[in-house]
Coordinates of C-alpha atoms in Angstrom, one line a residue:
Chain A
X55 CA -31.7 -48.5 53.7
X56 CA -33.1 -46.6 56.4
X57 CA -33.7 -42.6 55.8
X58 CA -31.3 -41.6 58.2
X59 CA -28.4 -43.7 56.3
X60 CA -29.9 -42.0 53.5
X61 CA -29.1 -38.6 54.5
X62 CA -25.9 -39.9 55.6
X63 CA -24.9 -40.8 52.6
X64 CA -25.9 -37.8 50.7
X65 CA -24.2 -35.4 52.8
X66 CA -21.0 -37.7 52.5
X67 CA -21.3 -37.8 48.6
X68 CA -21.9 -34.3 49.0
X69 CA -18.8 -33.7 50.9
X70 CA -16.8 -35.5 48.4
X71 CA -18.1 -33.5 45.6
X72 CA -16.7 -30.5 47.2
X73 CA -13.4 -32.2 47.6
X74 CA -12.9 -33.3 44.2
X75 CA -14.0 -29.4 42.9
X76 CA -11.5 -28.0 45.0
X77 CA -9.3 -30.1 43.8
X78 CA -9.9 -30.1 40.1
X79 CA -9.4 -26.0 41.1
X80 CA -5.9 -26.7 42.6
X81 CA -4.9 -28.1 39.5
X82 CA -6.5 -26.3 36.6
X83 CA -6.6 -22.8 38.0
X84 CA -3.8 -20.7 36.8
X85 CA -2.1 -18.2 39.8
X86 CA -2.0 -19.2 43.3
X87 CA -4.4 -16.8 44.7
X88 CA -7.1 -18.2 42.3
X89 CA -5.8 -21.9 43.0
X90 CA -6.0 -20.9 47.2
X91 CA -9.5 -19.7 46.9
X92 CA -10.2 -22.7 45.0
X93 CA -8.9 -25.2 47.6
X94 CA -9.8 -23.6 51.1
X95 CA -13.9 -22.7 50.4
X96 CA -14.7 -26.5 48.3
X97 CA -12.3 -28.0 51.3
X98 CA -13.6 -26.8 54.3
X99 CA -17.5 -27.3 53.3
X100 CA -16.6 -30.6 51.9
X101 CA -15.2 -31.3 55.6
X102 CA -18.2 -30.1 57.1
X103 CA -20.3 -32.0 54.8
X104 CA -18.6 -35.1 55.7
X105 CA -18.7 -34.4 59.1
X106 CA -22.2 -34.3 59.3
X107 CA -22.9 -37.2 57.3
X108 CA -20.2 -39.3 60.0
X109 CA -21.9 -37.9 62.5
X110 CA -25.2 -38.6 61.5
X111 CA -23.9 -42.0 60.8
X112 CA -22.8 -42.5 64.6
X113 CA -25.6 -41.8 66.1
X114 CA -24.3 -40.5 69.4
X115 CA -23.9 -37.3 70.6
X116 CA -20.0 -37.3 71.8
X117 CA -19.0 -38.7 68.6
X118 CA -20.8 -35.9 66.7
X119 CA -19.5 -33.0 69.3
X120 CA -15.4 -34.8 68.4
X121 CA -16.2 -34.2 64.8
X122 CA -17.4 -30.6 65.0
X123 CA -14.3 -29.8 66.7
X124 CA -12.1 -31.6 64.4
X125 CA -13.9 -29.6 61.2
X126 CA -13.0 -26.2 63.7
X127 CA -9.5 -27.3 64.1
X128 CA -9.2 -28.0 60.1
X129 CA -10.7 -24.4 59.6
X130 CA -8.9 -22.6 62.0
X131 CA -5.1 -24.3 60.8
X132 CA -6.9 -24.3 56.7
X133 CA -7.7 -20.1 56.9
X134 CA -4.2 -19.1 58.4
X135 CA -1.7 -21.4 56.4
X136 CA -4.2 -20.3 53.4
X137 CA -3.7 -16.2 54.2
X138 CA -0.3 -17.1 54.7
X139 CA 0.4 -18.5 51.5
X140 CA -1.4 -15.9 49.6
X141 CA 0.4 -13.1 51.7
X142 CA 3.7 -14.1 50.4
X143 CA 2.2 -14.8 47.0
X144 CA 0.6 -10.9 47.0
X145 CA 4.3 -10.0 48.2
X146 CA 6.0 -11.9 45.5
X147 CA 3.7 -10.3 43.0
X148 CA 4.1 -7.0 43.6
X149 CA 8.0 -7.2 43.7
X150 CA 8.5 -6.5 47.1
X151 CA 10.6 -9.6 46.9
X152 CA 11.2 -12.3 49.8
Chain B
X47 CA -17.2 -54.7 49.4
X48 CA -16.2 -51.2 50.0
X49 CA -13.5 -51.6 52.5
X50 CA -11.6 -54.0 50.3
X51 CA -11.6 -51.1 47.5
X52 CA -10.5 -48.7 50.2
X53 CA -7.7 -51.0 50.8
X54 CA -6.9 -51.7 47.3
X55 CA -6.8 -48.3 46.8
X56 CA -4.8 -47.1 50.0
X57 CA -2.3 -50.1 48.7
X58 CA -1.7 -48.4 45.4
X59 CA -1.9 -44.8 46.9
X60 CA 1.0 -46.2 48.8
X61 CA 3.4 -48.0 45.9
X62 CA 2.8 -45.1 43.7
X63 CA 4.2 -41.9 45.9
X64 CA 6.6 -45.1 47.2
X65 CA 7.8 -44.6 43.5
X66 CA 7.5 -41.6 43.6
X67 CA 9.2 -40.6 46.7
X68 CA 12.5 -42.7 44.7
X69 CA 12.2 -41.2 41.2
X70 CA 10.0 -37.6 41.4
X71 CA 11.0 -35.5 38.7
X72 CA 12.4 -33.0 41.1
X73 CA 13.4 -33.1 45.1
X74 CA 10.4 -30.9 46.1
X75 CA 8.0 -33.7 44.3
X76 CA 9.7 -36.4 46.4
X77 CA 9.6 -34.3 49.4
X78 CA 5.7 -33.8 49.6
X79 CA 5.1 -37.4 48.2
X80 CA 7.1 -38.6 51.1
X81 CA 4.6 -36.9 53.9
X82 CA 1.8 -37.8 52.0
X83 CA 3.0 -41.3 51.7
X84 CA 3.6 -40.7 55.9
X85 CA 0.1 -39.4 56.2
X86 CA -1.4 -43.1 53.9
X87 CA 1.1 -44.8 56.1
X88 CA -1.3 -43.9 59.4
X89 CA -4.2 -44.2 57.5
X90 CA -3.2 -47.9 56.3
X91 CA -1.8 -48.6 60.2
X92 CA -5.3 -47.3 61.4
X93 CA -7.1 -50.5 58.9
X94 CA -4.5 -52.9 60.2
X95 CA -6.1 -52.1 63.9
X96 CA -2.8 -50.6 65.2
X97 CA -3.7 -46.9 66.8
X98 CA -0.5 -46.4 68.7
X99 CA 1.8 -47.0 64.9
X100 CA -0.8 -45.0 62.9
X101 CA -0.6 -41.8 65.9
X102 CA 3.3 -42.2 65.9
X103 CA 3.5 -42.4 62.2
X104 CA 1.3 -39.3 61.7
X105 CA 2.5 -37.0 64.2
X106 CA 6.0 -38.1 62.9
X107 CA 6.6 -39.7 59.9
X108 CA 3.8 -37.4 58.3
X109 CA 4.0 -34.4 60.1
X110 CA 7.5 -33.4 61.5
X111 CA 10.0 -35.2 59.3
X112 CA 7.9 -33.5 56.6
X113 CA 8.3 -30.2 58.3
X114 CA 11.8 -30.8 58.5
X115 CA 13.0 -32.1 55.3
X116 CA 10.7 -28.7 53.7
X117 CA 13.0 -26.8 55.9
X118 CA 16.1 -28.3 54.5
X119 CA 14.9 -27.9 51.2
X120 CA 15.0 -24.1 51.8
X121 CA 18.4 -24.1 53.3
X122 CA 19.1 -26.4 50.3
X123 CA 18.0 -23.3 48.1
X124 CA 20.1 -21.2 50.0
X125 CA 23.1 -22.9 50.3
X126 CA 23.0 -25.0 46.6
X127 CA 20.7 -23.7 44.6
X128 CA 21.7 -25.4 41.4
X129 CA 21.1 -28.8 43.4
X130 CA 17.5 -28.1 43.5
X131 CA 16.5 -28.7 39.8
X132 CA 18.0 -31.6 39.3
X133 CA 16.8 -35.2 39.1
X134 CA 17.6 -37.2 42.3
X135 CA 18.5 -40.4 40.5
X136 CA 19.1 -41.1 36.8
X137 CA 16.9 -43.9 35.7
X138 CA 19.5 -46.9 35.0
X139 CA 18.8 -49.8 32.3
X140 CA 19.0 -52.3 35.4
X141 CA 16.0 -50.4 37.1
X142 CA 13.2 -52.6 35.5
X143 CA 14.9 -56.3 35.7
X144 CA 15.6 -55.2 39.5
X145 CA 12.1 -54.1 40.1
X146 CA 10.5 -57.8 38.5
X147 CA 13.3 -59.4 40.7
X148 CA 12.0 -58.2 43.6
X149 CA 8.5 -59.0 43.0
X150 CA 9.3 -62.4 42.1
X151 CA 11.4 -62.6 45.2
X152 CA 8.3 -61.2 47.4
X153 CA 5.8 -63.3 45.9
X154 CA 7.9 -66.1 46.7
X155 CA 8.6 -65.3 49.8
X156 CA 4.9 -64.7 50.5
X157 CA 3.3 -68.2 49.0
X158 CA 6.4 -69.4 51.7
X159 CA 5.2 -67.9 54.4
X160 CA 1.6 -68.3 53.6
X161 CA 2.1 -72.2 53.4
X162 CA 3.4 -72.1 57.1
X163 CA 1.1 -73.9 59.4
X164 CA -0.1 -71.4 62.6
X165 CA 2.2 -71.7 65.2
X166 CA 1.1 -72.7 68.3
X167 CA 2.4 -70.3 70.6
X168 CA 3.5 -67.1 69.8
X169 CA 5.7 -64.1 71.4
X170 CA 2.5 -61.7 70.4
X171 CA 0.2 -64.2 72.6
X172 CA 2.7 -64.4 75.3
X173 CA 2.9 -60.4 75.5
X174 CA -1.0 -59.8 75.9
X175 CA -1.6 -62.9 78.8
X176 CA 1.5 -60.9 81.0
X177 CA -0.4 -57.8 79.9
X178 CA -3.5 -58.9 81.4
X179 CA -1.5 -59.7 84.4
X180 CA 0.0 -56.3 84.9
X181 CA -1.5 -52.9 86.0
X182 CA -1.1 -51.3 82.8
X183 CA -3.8 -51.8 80.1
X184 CA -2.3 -50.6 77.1
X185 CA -0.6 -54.1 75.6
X186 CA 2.1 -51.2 72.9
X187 CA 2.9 -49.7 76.4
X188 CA 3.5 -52.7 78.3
X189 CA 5.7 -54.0 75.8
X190 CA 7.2 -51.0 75.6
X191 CA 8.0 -50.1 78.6
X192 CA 7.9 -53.9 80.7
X193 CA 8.7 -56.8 78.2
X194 CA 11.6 -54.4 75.5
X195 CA 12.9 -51.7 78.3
X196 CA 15.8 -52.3 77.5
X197 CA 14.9 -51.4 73.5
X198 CA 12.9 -48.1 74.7
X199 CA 15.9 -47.0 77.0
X200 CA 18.4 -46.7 73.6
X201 CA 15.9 -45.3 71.7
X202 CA 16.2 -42.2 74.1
X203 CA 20.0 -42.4 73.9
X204 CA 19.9 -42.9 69.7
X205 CA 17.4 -39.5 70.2
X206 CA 20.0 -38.2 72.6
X207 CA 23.1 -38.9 70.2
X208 CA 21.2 -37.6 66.9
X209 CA 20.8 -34.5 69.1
X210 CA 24.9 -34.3 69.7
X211 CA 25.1 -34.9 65.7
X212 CA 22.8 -31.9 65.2
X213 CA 24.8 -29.5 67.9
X214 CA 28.1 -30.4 66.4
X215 CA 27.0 -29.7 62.9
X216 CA 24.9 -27.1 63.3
X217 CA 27.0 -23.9 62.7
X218 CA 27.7 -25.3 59.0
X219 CA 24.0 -26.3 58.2
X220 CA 23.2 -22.7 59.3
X221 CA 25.2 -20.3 57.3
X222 CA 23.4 -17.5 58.3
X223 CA 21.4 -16.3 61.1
X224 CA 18.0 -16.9 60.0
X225 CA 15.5 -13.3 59.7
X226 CA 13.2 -13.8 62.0
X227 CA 9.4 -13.6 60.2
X228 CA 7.3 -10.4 59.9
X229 CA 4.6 -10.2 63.0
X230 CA 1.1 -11.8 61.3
X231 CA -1.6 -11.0 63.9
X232 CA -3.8 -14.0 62.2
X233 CA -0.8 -16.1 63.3
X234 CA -0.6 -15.3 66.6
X235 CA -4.4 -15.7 67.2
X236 CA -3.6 -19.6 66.2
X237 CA -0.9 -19.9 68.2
X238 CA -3.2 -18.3 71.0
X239 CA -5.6 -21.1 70.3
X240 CA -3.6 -24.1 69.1
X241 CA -0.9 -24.5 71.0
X242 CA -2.5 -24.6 74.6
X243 CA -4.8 -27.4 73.0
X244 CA -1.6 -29.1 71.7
X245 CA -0.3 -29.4 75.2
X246 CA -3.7 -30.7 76.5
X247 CA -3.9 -33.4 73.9
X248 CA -0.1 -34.4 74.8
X249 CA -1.2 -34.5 78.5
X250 CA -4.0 -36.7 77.2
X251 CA -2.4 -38.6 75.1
X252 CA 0.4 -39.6 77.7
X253 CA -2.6 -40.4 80.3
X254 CA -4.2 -42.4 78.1
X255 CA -1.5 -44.7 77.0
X256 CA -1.1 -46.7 80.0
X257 CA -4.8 -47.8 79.1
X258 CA -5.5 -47.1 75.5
X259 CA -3.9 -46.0 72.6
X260 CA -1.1 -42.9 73.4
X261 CA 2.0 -43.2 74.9
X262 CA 5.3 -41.2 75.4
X263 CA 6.3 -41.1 71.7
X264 CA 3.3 -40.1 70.5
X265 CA 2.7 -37.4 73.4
X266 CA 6.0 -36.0 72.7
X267 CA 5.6 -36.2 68.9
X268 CA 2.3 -33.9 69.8
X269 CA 4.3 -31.3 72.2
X270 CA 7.0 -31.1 69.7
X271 CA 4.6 -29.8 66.9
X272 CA 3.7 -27.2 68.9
X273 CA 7.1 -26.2 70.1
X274 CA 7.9 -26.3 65.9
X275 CA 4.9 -24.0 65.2
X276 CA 6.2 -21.7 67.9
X277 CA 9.6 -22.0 66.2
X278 CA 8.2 -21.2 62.5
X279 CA 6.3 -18.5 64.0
X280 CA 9.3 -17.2 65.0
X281 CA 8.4 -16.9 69.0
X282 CA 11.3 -19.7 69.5
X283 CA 14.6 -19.1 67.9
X284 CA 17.5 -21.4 67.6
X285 CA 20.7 -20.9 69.4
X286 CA 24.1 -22.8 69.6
X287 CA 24.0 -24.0 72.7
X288 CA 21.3 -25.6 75.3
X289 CA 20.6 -23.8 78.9
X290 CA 21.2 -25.9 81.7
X291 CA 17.8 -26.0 82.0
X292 CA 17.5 -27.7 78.0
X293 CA 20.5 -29.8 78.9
X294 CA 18.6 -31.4 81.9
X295 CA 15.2 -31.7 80.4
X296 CA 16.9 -33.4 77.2
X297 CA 18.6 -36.1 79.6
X298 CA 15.6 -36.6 82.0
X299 CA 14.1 -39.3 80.1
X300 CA 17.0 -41.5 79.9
X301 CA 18.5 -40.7 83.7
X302 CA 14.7 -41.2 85.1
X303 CA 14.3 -44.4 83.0
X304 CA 17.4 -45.7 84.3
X305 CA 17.1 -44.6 87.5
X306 CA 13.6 -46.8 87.7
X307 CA 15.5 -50.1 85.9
X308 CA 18.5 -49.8 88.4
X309 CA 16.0 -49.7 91.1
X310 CA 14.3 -53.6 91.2
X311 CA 18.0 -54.6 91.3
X312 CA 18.0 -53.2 94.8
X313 CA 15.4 -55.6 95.7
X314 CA 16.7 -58.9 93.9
X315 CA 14.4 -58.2 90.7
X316 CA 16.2 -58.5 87.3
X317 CA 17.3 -54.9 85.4
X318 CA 14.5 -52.9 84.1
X319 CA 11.3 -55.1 85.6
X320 CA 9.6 -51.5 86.6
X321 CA 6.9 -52.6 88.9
X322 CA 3.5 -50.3 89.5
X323 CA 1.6 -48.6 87.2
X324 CA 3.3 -45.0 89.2
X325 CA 6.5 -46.2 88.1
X326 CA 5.6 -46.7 84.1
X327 CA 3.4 -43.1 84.6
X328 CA 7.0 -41.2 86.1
X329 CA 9.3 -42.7 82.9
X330 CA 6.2 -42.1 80.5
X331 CA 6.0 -38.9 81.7
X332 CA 9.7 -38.2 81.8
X333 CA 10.1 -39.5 78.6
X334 CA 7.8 -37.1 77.0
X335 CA 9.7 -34.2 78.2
X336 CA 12.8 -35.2 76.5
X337 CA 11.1 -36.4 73.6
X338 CA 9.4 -33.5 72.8
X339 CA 12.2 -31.1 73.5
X340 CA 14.4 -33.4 71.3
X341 CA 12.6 -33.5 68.3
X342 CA 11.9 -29.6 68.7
X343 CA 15.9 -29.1 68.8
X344 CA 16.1 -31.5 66.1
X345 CA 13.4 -29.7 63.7
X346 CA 15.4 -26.1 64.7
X347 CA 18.6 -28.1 63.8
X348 CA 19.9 -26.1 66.7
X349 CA 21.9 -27.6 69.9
X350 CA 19.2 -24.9 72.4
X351 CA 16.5 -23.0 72.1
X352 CA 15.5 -19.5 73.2
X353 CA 12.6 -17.4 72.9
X354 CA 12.6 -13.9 70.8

């Protein structure tokens, strides 16, 4: 195993490290706001992680540049539906009802 | 090694929100197991090799049925709230003989077809040599489009007719005039961002299907996602009836599909052999326009749309 598959791999175990944290949050964490935090910060790194490691896996420059812009398109659509969520939650909370 | 675990693992993935989908606990668990299971659905068409299924099945078996049946869910609330809670189906004594019947059945039917010897010639061979023959690359669009017209052309009209189900009902699925959302700056900076790029990758993806994977149904699947987020957003609001305008983009699909298979009649070909790779671009394109709008109305549950 070459060092660049190497690396590859490491960033994509990495990556799915990340995931299964944020996950593991999703579930245990008690209130919505602690379970959101949870999910979006392990989520989006572990993307990015996994990102890198595909694209260091490709090899090829187009291929990595796709990737990056799918990981902004996941962050962009993950940080908005996430202060959505926790905007109605915070509503809910303090009683100001629907 | 690893792939067959991935597929082992996508298989199960699959049976278990399939059983889950059936017997959830409550109608919201089946709801999300159903778009997840829409989202391992692509995934699994993607390892079969099949693009065109797995961007069809993602941008609408994953993504708008599953915004639609959550927005039916909250009508539901609204209109029955007591039928939320409940369990969709009571387990019955019958449920486990049933379920070994039908494996037994399938594994039957399996070592059957498994024991058949290759045949020699097949309609998936035949397809592909007249593909290779034709302008157009893409073998899903040529069969599409050239070898099962007659197919694509009523599934416009079954979209058309689901969309004169939806107008006639409407007014009782809506009881009240929905509130339209409170302003969210954060929002509108995605729509600024996302939706543009939504119409670019549904131009793309209609150019690319006469070559590569893409295509009219997944283009308008891609256009009709924005057109929901717009309509979640609030920036598009439902209303009982379409403009002219609506009414004519809806129908342009079928009456520029038609329009192209009447045509080689003119010149002694049989119905519906569209000839030239222009011709397949103007239906594709066509097509997408009612598609799109279709499925949009069909989110809304609303016979037109209008903006704020």
């Amino acid at each position: 195993m070459s060092l660049v598959e190497l690396a590859a791999a490491l960033f994509l175990l990495c990556g799915c490290a990340f995931f299964l944290a944020g996950t593991l949050g999703l579930l245990r964490f008690p209130d919505t706001l602690s379970r959101l935090h949870a999910l979006t910060k392990a989520d989006n790194v572990g993307l990015l992680l996994i990102c890198i490691g595909l694209a260091i896996q490709s090899g090829s420059l187009r291929a990595s540049l796709q990737l990056g812009l799918v990981w902004l398109l996941a962050l962009t659509a993950s940080t908005v539906s996430a202060h959505l969520v926790a905007r109605r939650a915070h509503r809910q909370s303090n009683g100001a009802g629907r | 090694m690893m792939l067959l675990a991935f597929d082992l693992l996508l298989a199960a993935g699959l049976l278990g929100l399939a059983v889950l989908v059936v017997a959830g606990p409550t109608l919201f668990v089946s709801l999300v197991a159903y778009t997840v299971f829409g989202l391992l659905m692509a995934v699994a068409w993607a390892r079969l090799g099949a693009p065109d299924l797995a961007l069809a099945e993602a941008a609408i078996g994953a993504g708008l049925t599953g915004a639609m049946l959550m927005l039916s869910y909250r009508r539901l609330l609204a209109i029955r709230p007591e039928r939320t809670g409940q369990r969709l189906v009571r387990r019955s004594r019958l449920a486990l003989p049933i379920a070994l019947a039908c494996t037994v059945l399938s594994a039957g039917l399996f070592m059957a077809l498994a024991g058949l010897p290759e045949p020699q010639r097949s309609a998936g061979g035949d397809a592909l040599a007249a593909t290779a023959q034709s302008e157009v690359g893409n073998p899903v669009t040529a069969v599409l489009l050239l070898f099962r017209g007659y197919d694509t052309l009523l599934e416009l009209l079954v979209l058309l007719v689901a969309w004169l189900g939806v107008a006639m009902v409407q007014a009782q699925a809506r009881p009240s005039a929905p509130r339209p959302p409170a302003p969210v700056p954060l929002l509108d900076a995605l729509l600024a961002a996302v939706v543009p790029g939504t119409v670019l990758v549904g131009g793309y993806l209609l150019h690319a299907g006469g070559q590569a994977p893409g295509g009219a149904f997944q283009a308008g699947a891609v256009l009709a996602a924005a057109g929901v987020l717009m309509a979640l957003a609030g920036r598009l609001q439902p209303r009982a009836r379409a403009t002219p305008v609506q009414a004519g983009l809806l129908v342009l699909g079928l009456l520029v599909f038609t329009a192209a298979g009447l045509w080689p009649l003119a010149a002694g070909q049989p119905l519906l052999a569209l000839d030239g790779l222009a011709t397949v671009y103007a239906v594709e394109a066509a097509m997408t326009v009612s598609i799109a709008l279709g499925l949009c109305l069909l989110f809304l549950g609303a016979a037109g749309l209008g903006s704020k």
